[in-house]
C-alpha atoms as an extended CHARMM CRD file, in Angstrom:
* protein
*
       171  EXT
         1         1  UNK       CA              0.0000000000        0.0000000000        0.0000000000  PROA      1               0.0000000000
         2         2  UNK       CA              1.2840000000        3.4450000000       -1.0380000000  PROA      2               0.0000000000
         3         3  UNK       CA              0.0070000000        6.8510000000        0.7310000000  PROA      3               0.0000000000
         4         4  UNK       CA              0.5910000000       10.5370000000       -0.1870000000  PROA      4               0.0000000000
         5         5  UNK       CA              3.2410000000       12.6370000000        2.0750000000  PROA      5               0.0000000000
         6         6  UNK       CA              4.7540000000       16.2240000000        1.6450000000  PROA      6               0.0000000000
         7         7  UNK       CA              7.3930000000       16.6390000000        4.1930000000  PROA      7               0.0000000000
         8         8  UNK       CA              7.9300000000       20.0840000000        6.2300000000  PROA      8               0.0000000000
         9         9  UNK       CA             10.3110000000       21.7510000000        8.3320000000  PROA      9               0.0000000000
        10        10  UNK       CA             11.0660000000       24.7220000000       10.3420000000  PROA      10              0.0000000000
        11        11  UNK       CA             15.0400000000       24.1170000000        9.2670000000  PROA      11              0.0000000000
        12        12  UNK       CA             14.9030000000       26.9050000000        6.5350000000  PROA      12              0.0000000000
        13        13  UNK       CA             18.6140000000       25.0880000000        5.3100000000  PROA      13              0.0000000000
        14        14  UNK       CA             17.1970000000       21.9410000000        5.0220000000  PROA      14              0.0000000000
        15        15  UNK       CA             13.5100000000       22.9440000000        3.4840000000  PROA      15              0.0000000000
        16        16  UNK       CA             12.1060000000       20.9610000000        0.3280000000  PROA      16              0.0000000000
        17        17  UNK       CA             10.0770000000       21.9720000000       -2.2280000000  PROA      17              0.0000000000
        18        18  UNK       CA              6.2130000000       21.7250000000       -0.9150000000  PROA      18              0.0000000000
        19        19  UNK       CA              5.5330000000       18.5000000000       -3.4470000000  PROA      19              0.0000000000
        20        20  UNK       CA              3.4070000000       15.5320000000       -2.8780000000  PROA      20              0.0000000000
        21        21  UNK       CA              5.0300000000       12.1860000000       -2.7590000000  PROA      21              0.0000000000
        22        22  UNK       CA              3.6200000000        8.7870000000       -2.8210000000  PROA      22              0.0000000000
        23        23  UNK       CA              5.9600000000        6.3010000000       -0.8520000000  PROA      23              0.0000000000
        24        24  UNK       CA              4.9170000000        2.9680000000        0.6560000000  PROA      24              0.0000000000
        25        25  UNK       CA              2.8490000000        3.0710000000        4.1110000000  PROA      25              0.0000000000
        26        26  UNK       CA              5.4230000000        0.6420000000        5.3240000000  PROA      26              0.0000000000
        27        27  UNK       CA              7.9820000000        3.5050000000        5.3000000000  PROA      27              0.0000000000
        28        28  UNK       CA             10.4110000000        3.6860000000        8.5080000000  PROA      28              0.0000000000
        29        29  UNK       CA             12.5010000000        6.6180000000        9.5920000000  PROA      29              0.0000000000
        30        30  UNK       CA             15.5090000000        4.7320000000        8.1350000000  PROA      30              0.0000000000
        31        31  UNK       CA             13.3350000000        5.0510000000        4.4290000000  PROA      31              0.0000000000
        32        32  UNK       CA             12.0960000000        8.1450000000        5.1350000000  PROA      32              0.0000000000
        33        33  UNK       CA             15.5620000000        9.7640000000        6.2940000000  PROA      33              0.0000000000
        34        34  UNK       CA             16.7490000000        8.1960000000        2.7570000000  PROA      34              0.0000000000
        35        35  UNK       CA             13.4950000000        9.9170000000        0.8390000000  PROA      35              0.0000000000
        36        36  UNK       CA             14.3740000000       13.2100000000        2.4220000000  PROA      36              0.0000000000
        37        37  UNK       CA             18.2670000000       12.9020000000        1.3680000000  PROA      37              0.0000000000
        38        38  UNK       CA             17.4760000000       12.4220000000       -1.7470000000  PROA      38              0.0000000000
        39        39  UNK       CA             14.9890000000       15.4100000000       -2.4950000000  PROA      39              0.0000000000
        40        40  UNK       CA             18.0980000000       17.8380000000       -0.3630000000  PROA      40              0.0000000000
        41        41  UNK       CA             20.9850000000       16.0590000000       -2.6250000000  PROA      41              0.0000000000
        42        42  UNK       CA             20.5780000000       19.1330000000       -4.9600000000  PROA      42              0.0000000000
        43        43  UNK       CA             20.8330000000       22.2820000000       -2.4270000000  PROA      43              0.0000000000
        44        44  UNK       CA             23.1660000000       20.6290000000        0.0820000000  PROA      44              0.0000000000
        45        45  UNK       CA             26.6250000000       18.9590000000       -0.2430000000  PROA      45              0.0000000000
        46        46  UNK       CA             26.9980000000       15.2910000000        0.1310000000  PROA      46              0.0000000000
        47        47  UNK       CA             29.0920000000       15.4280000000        3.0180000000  PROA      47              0.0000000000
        48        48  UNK       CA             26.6620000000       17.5660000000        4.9200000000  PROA      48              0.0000000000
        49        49  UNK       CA             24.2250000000       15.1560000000        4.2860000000  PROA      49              0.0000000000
        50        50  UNK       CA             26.3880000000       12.1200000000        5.0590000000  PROA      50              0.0000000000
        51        51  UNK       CA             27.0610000000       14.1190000000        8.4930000000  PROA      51              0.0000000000
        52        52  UNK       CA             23.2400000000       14.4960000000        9.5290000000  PROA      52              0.0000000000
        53        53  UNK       CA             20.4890000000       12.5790000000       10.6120000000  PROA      53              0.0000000000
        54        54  UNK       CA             16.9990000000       13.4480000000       10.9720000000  PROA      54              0.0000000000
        55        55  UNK       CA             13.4920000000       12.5380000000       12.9120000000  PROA      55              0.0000000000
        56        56  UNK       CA             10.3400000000       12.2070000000       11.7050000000  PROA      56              0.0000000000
        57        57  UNK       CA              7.3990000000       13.7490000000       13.5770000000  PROA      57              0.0000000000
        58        58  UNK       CA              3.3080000000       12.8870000000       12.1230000000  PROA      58              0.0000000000
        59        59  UNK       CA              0.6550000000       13.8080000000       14.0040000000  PROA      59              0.0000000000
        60        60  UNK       CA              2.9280000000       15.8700000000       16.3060000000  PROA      60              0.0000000000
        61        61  UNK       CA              4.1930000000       12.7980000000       17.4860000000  PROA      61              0.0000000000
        62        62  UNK       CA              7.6930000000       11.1530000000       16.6670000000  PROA      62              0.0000000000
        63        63  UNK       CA              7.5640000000        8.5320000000       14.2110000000  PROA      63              0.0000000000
        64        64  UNK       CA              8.9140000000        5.1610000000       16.0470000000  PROA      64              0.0000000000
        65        65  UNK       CA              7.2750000000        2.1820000000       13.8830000000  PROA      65              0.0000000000
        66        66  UNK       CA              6.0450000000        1.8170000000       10.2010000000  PROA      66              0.0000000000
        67        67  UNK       CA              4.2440000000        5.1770000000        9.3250000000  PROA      67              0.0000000000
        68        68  UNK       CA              1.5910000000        2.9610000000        8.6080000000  PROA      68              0.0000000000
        69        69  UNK       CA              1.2620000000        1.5620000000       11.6860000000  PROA      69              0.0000000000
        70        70  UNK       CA              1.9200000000        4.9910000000       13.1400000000  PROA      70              0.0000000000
        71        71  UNK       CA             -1.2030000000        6.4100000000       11.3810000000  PROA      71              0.0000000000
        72        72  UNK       CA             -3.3140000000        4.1320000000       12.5690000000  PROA      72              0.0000000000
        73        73  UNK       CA             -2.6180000000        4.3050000000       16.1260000000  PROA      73              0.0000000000
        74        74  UNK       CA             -4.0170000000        8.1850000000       15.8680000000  PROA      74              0.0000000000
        75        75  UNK       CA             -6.5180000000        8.3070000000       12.6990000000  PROA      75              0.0000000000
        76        76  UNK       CA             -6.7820000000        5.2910000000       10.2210000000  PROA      76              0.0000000000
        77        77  UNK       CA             -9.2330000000        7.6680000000        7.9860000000  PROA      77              0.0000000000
        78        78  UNK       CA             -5.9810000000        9.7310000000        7.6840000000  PROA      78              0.0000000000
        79        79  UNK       CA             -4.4580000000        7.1850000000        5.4240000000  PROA      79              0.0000000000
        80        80  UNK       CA             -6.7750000000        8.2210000000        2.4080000000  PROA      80              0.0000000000
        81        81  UNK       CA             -5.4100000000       11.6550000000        2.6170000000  PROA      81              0.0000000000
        82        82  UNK       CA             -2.0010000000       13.8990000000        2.2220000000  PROA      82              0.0000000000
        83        83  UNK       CA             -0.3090000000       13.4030000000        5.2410000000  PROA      83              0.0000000000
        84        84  UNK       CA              2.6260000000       15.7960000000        6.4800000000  PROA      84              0.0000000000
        85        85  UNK       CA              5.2950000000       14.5450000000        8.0090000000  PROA      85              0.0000000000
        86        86  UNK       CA              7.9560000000       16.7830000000        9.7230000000  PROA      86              0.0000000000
        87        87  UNK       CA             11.7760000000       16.4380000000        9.8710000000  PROA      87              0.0000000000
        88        88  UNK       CA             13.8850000000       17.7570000000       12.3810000000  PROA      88              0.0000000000
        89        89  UNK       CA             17.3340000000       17.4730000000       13.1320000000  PROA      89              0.0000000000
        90        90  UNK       CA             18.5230000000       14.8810000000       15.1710000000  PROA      90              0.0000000000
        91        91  UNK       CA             21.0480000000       15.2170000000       17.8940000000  PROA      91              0.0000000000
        92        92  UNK       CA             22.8430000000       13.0730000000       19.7470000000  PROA      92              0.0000000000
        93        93  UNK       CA             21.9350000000       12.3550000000       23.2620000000  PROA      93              0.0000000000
        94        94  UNK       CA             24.3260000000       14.2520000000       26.2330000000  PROA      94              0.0000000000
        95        95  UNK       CA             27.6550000000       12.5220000000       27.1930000000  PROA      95              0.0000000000
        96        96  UNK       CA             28.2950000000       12.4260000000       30.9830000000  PROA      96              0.0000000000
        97        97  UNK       CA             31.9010000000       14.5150000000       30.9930000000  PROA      97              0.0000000000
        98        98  UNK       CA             32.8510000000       12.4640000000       34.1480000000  PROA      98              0.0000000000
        99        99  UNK       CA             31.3270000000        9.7770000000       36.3320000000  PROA      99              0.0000000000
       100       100  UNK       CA             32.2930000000        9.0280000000       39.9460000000  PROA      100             0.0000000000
       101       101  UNK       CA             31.4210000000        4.8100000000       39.8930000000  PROA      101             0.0000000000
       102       102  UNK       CA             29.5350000000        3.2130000000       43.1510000000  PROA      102             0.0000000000
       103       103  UNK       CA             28.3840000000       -0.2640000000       43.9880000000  PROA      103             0.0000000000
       104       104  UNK       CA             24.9320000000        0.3020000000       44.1500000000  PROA      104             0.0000000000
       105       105  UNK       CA             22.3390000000        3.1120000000       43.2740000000  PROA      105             0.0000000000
       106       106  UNK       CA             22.6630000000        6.4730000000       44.6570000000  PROA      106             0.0000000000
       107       107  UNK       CA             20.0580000000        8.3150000000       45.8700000000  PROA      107             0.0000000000
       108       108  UNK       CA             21.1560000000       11.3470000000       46.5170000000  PROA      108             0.0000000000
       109       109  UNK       CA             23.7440000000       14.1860000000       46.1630000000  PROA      109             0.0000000000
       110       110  UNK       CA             24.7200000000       17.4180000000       46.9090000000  PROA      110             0.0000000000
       111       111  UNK       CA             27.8110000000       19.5980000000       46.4500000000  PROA      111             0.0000000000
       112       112  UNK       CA             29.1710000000       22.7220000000       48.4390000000  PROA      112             0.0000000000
       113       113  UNK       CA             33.2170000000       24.2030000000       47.4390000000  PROA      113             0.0000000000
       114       114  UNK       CA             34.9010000000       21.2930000000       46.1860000000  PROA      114             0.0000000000
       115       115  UNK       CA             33.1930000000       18.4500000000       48.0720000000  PROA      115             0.0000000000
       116       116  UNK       CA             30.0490000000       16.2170000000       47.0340000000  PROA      116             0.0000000000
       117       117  UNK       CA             28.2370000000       14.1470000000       49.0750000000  PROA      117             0.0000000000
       118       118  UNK       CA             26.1750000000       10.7850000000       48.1210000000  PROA      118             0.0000000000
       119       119  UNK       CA             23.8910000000        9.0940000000       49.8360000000  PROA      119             0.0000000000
       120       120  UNK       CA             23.6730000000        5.2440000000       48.3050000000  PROA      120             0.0000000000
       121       121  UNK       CA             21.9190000000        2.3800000000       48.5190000000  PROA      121             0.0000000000
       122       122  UNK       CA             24.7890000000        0.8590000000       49.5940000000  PROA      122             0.0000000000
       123       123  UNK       CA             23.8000000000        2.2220000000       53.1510000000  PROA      123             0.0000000000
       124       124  UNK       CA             27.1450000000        4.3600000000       53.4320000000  PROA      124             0.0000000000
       125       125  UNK       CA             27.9750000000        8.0910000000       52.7670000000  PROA      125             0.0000000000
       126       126  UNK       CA             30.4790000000        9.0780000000       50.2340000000  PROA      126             0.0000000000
       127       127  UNK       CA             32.7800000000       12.1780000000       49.7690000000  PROA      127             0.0000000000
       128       128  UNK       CA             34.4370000000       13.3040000000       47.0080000000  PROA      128             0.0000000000
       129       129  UNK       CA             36.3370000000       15.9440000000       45.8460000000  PROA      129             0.0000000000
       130       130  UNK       CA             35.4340000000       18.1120000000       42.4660000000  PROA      130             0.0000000000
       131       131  UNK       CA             38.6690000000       16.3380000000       40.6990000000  PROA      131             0.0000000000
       132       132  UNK       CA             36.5740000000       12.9080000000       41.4290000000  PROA      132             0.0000000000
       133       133  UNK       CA             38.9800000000       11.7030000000       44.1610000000  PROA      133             0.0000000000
       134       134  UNK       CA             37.1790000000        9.2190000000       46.2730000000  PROA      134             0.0000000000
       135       135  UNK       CA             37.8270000000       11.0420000000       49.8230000000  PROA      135             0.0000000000
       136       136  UNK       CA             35.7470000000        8.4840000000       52.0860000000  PROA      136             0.0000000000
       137       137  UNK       CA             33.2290000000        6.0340000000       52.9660000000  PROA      137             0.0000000000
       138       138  UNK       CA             31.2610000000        6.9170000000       55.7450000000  PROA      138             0.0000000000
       139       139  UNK       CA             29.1020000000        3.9050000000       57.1800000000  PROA      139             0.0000000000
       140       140  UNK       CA             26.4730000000        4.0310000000       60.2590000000  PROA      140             0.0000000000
       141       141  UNK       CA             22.6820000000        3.4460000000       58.0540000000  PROA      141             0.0000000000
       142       142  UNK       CA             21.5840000000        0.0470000000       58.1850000000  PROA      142             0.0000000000
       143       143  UNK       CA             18.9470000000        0.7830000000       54.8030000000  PROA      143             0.0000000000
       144       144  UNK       CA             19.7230000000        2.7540000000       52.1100000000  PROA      144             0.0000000000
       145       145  UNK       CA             20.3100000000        6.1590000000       52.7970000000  PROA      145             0.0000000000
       146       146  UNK       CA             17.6020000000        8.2520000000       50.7610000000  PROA      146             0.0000000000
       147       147  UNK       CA             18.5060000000       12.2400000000       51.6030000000  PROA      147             0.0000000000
       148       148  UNK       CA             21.2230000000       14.1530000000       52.5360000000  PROA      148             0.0000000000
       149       149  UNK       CA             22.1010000000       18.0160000000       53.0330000000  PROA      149             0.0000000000
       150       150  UNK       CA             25.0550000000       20.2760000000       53.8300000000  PROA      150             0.0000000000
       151       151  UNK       CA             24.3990000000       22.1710000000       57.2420000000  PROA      151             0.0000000000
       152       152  UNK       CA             26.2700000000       25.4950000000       58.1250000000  PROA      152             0.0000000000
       153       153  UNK       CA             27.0480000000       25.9180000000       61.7090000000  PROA      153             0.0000000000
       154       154  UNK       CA             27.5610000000       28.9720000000       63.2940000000  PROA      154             0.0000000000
       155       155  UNK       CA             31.6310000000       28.6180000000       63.0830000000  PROA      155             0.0000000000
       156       156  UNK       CA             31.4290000000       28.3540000000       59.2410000000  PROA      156             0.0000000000
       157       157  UNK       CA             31.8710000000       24.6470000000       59.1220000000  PROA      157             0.0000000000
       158       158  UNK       CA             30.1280000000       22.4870000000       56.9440000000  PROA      158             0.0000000000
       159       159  UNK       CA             28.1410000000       19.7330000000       58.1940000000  PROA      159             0.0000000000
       160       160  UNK       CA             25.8160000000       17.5220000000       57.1390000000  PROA      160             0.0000000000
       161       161  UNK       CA             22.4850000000       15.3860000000       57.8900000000  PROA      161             0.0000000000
       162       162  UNK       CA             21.6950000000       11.9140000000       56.0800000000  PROA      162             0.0000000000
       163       163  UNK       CA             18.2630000000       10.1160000000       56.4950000000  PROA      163             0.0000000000
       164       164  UNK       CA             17.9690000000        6.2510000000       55.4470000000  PROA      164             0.0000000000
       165       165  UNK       CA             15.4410000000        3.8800000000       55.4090000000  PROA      165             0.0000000000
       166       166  UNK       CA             16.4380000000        2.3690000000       58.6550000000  PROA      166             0.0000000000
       167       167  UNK       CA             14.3310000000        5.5000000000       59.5790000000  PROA      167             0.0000000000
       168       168  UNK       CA             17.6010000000        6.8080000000       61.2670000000  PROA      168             0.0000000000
       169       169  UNK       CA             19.0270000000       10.9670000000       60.8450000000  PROA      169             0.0000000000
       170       170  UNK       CA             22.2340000000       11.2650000000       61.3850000000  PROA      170             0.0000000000
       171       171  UNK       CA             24.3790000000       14.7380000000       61.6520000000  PROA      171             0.0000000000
C-alpha cells in the first residue's frame, strides 16, 4: 500500500520543495531519512548530508514504527489523505563529561566548594572531591540512605544530615 506525504520543516537550510510524494505506508525513519536525502541532494553537499540525521514527527508525534502503523494508532481515515510529516534534526543524546562509579544506586547528592556528598543504597555516605577523588566512605545506616544536606554551623563549618530507610538521621 502506497500513501501521499509532503514533508515540512522549520530548518529553513534543510527545506524541500512543498511536493506531494507517494511512498509505501510501510515507510520507517531509516526510508524516510533516505526519501528526504534524496529530495536535499541538490541544495546541500553530500558530506553535509552524510554528516546528519533526521526525525520524523506525524501527528505531532515522533515517528517510532512503520508510518503505517503509526497512522493508525491516531486516525486510520488519515491514510486516504495527504499526510505531512515533519523532519527535524537529530542530535545526539548528552555525554556524561565524568562519572564518579559506586556499587549500588545512589540516591542522593549534593555539592558545596569542592566536596560532594552521596547518599547510596549501599547504606554508606560518600565524599568526594570536584577532581573525582574518592575522599571516604562513611558507614552508620543500616537501609539505604535516601537524603542528605550540607548544614552550616555557626563557626562556618560544613556539616551535614543523612536520612535512610532504617528510619535513622544522622548529623
Amino acid at each position: 500500500m502506497s500513501i501521499q506525504v509532503k514533508f515540512q520543516t522549520k530548518l529553513d537550510k534543510y527545506s524541500v520543495p512543498d511536493t506531494t510524494l507517494v511512498i509505501p505506508s510501510s515507510s520507517t525513519n531509516s526510508q524516510l531519512e533516505a526519501i528526504l536525502k534524496g529530495l536535499l541532494k541538490s541544495t546541500v553537499s553530500s558530506t553535509e548530508l552524510s554528516r546528519i540525521s533526521f526525525d520524523f514527527l506525524c501527528i505531532n508525534k515522533l515517528i517510532r514504527s512503520s508510518l503505517e502503523e503509526h497512522i493508525r494508532e491516531k486516525d486510520e481515515s488519515l491514510l486516504e489523505s495527504i499526510i505531512s510529516i515533519e523532519y527535524i534534526e537529530k542530535f545526539q543524546g548528552p555525554q556524561p563529561e565524568d562519572a564518579l562509579m559506586h556499587d549500588d544506586w545512589v540516591s542522593a547528592c549534593r555539592s558545596l566548594g569542592d566536596s560532594i556528598l552521596v547518599a547510596s543504597y549501599d547504606t554508606n555516605l560518600h565524599l568526594w572531591n570536584n577532581q573525582g577523588e574518592h575522599i571516604i566512605r562513611l558507614p552508620g545506616h543500616t537501609a539505604p540512605v535516601k537524603s542528605i544536606s550540607f548544614i552550616y554551623s555557626d563557626e562556618g563549618e560544613h556539616k551535614f544530615i543523612s536520612g535512610s530507610h532504617d528510619q535513622t538521621i544522622f548529623i
